mmCIF file with all atom_site columns, C-alpha atoms in Angstrom:
data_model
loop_
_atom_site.group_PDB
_atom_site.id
_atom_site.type_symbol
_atom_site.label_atom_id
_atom_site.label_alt_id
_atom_site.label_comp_id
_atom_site.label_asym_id
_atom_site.label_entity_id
_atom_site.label_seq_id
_atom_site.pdbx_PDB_ins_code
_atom_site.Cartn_x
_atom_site.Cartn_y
_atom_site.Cartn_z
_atom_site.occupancy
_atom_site.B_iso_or_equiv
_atom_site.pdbx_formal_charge
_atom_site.auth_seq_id
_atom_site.auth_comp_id
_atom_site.auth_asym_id
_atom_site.auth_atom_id
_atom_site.pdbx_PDB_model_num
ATOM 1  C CA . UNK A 1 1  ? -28.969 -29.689 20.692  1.00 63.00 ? 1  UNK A CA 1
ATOM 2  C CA . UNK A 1 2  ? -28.925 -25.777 20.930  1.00 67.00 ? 2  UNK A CA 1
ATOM 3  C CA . UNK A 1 3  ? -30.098 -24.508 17.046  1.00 64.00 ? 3  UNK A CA 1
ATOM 4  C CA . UNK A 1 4  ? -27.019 -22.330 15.412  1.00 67.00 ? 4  UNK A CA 1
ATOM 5  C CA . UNK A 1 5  ? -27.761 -18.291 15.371  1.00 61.00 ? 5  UNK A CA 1
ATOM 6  C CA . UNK A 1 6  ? -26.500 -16.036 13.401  1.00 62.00 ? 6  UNK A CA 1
ATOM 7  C CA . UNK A 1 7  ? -25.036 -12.892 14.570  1.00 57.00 ? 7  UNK A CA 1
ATOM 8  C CA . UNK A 1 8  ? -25.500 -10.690 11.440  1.00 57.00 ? 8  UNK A CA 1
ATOM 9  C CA . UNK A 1 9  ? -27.314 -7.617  12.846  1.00 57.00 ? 9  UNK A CA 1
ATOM 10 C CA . UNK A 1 10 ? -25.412 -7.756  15.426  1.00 59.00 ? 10 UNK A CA 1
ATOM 11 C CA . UNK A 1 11 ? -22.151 -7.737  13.035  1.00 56.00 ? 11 UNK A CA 1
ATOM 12 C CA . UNK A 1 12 ? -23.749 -5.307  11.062  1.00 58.00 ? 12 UNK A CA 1
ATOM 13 C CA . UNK A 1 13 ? -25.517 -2.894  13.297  1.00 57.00 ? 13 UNK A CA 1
ATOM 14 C CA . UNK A 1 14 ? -22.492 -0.143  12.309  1.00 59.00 ? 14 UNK A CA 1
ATOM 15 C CA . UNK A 1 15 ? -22.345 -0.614  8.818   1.00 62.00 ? 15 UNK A CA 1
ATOM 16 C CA . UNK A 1 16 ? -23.582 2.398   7.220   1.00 63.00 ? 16 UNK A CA 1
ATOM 17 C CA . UNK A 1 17 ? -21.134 3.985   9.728   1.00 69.00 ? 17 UNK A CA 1
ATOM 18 C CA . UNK A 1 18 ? -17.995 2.288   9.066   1.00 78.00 ? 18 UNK A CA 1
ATOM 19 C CA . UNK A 1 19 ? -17.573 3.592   5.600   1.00 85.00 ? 19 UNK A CA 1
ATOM 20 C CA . UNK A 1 20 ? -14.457 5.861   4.791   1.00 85.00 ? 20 UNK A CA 1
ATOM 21 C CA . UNK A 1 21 ? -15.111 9.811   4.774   1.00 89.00 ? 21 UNK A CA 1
ATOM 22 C CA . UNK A 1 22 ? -14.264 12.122  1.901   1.00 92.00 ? 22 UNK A CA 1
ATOM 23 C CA . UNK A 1 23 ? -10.952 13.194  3.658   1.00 92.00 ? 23 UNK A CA 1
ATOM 24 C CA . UNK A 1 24 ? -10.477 10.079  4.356   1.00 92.00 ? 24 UNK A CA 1
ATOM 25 C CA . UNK A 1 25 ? -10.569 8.940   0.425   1.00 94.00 ? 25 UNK A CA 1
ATOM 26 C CA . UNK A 1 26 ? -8.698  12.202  -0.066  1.00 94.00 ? 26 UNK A CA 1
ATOM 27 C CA . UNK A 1 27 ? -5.824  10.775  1.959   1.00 92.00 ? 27 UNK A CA 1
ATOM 28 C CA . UNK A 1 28 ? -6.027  7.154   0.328   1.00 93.00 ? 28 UNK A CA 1
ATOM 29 C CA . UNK A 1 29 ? -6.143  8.872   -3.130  1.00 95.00 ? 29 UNK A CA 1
ATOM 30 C CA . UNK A 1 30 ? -2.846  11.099  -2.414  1.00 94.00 ? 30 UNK A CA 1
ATOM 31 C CA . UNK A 1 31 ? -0.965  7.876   -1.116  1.00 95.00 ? 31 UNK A CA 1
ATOM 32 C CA . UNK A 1 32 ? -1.628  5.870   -4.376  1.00 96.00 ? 32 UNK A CA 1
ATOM 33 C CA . UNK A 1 33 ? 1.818   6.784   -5.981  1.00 96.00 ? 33 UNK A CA 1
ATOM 34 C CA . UNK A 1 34 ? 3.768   5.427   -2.466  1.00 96.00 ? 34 UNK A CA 1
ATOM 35 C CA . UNK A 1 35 ? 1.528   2.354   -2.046  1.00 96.00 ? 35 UNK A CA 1
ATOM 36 C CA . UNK A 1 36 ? 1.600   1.447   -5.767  1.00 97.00 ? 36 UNK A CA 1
ATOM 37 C CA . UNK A 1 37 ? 5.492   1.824   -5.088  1.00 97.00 ? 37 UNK A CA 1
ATOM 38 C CA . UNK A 1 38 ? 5.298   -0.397  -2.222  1.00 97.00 ? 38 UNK A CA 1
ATOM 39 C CA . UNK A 1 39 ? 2.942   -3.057  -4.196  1.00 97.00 ? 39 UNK A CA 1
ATOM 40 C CA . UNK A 1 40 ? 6.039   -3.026  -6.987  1.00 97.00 ? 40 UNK A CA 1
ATOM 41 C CA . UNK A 1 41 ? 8.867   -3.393  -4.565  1.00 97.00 ? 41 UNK A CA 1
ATOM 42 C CA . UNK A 1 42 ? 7.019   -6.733  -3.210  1.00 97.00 ? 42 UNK A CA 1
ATOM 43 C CA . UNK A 1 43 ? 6.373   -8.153  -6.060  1.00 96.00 ? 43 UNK A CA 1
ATOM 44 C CA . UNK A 1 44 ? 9.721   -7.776  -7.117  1.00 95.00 ? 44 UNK A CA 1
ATOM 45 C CA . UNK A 1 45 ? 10.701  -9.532  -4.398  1.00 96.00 ? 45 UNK A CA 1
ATOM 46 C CA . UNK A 1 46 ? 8.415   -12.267 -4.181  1.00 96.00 ? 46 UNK A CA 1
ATOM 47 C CA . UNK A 1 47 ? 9.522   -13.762 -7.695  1.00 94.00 ? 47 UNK A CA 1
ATOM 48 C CA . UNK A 1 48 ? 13.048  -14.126 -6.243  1.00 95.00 ? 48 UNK A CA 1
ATOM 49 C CA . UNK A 1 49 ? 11.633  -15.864 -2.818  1.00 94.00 ? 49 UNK A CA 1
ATOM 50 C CA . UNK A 1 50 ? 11.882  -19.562 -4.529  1.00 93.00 ? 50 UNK A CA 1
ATOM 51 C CA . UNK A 1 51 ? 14.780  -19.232 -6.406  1.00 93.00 ? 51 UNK A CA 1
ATOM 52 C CA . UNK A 1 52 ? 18.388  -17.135 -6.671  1.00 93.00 ? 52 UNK A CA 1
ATOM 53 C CA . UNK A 1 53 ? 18.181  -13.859 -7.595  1.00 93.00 ? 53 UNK A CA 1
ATOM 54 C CA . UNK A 1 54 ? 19.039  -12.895 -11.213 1.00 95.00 ? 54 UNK A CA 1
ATOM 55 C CA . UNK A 1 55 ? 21.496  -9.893  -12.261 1.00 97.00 ? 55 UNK A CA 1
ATOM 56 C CA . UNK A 1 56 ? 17.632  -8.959  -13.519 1.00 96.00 ? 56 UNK A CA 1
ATOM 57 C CA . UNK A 1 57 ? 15.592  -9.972  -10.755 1.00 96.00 ? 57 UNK A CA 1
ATOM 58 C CA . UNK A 1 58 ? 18.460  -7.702  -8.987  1.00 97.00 ? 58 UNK A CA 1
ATOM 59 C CA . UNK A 1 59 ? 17.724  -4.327  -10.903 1.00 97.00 ? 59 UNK A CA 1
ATOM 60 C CA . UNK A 1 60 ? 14.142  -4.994  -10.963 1.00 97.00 ? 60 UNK A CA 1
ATOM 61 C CA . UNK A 1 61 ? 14.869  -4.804  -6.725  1.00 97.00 ? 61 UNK A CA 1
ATOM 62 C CA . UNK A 1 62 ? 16.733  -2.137  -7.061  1.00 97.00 ? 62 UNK A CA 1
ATOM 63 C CA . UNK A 1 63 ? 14.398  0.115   -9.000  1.00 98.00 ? 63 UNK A CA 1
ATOM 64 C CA . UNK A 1 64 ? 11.784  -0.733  -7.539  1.00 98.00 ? 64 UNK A CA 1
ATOM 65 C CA . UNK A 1 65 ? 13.043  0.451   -4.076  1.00 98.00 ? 65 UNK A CA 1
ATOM 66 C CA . UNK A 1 66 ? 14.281  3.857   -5.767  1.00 98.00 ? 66 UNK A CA 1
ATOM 67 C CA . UNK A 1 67 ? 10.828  4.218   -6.494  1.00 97.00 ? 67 UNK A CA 1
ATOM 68 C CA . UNK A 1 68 ? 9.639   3.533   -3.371  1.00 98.00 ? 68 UNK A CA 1
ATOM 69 C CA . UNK A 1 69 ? 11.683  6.277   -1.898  1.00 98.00 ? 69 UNK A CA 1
ATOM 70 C CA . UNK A 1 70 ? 10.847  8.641   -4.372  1.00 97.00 ? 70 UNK A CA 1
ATOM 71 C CA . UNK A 1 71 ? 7.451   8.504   -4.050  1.00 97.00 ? 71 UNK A CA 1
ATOM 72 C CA . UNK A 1 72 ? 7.500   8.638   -0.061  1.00 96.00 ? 72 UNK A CA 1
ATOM 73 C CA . UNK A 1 73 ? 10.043  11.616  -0.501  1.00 96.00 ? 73 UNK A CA 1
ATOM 74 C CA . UNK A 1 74 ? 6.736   13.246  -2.638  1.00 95.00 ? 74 UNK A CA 1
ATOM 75 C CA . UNK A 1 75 ? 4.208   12.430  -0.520  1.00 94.00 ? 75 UNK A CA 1
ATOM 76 C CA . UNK A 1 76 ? 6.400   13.828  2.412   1.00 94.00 ? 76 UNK A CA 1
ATOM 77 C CA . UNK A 1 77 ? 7.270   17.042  1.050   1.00 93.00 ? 77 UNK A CA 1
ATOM 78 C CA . UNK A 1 78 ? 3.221   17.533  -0.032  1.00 87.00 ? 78 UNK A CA 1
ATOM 79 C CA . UNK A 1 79 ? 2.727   17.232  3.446   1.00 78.00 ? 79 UNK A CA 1
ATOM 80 C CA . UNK A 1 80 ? 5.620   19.623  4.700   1.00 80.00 ? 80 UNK A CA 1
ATOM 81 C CA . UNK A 1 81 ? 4.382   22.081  2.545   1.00 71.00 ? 81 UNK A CA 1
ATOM 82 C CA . UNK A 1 82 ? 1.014   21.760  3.565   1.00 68.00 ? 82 UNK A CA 1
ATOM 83 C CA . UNK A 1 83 ? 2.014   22.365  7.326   1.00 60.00 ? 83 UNK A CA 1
ATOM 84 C CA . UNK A 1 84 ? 3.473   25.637  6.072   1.00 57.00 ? 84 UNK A CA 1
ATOM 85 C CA . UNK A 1 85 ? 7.526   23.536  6.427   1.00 52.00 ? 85 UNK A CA 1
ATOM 86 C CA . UNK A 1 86 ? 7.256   23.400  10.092  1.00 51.00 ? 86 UNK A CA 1
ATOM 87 C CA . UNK A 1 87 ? 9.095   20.004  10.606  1.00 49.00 ? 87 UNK A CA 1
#
């Protein structure tokens, strides 16, 4: 009977370097509005997975994706305009 190892340092070893960056954080932090957007639109949808979508259910849906694109349309003109509008 072979004894059972753990692996931690092994798993481990890179820790310290696998933490995000600043720009990294930068980039998370300026995405918030879109993925918050994104967390909505799911939501909204998963309440109607088990049953038939409501006339509310269906505006909730709806909204929620007009946000979505909204805030994607944001975040891709702040980057547009960063690149000086070269598209």
């Amino acid at each position: 009977m072979s004894p059972i190892v753990t692996v931690q340092d092994a798993v481990t070893a890179f820790a310290d370097f696998m933490e995000p960056t600043d720009a990294e954080l930068d980039a998370i932090e300026l995405e918030m509005p879109a993925i918050l957007a994104d967390v909505d639109l799911l939501d909204a949808q998963i309440i109607t997975l088990d049953r038939t979508p409501t006339e509310l259910d269906q505006r909730r849906i709806r909204r929620a994706r007009r946000r979505v694109l909204t805030a994607r349309r944001e975040l891709a003109n702040q980057f547009t305009g960063r690149a000086g509008g070269a598209a």
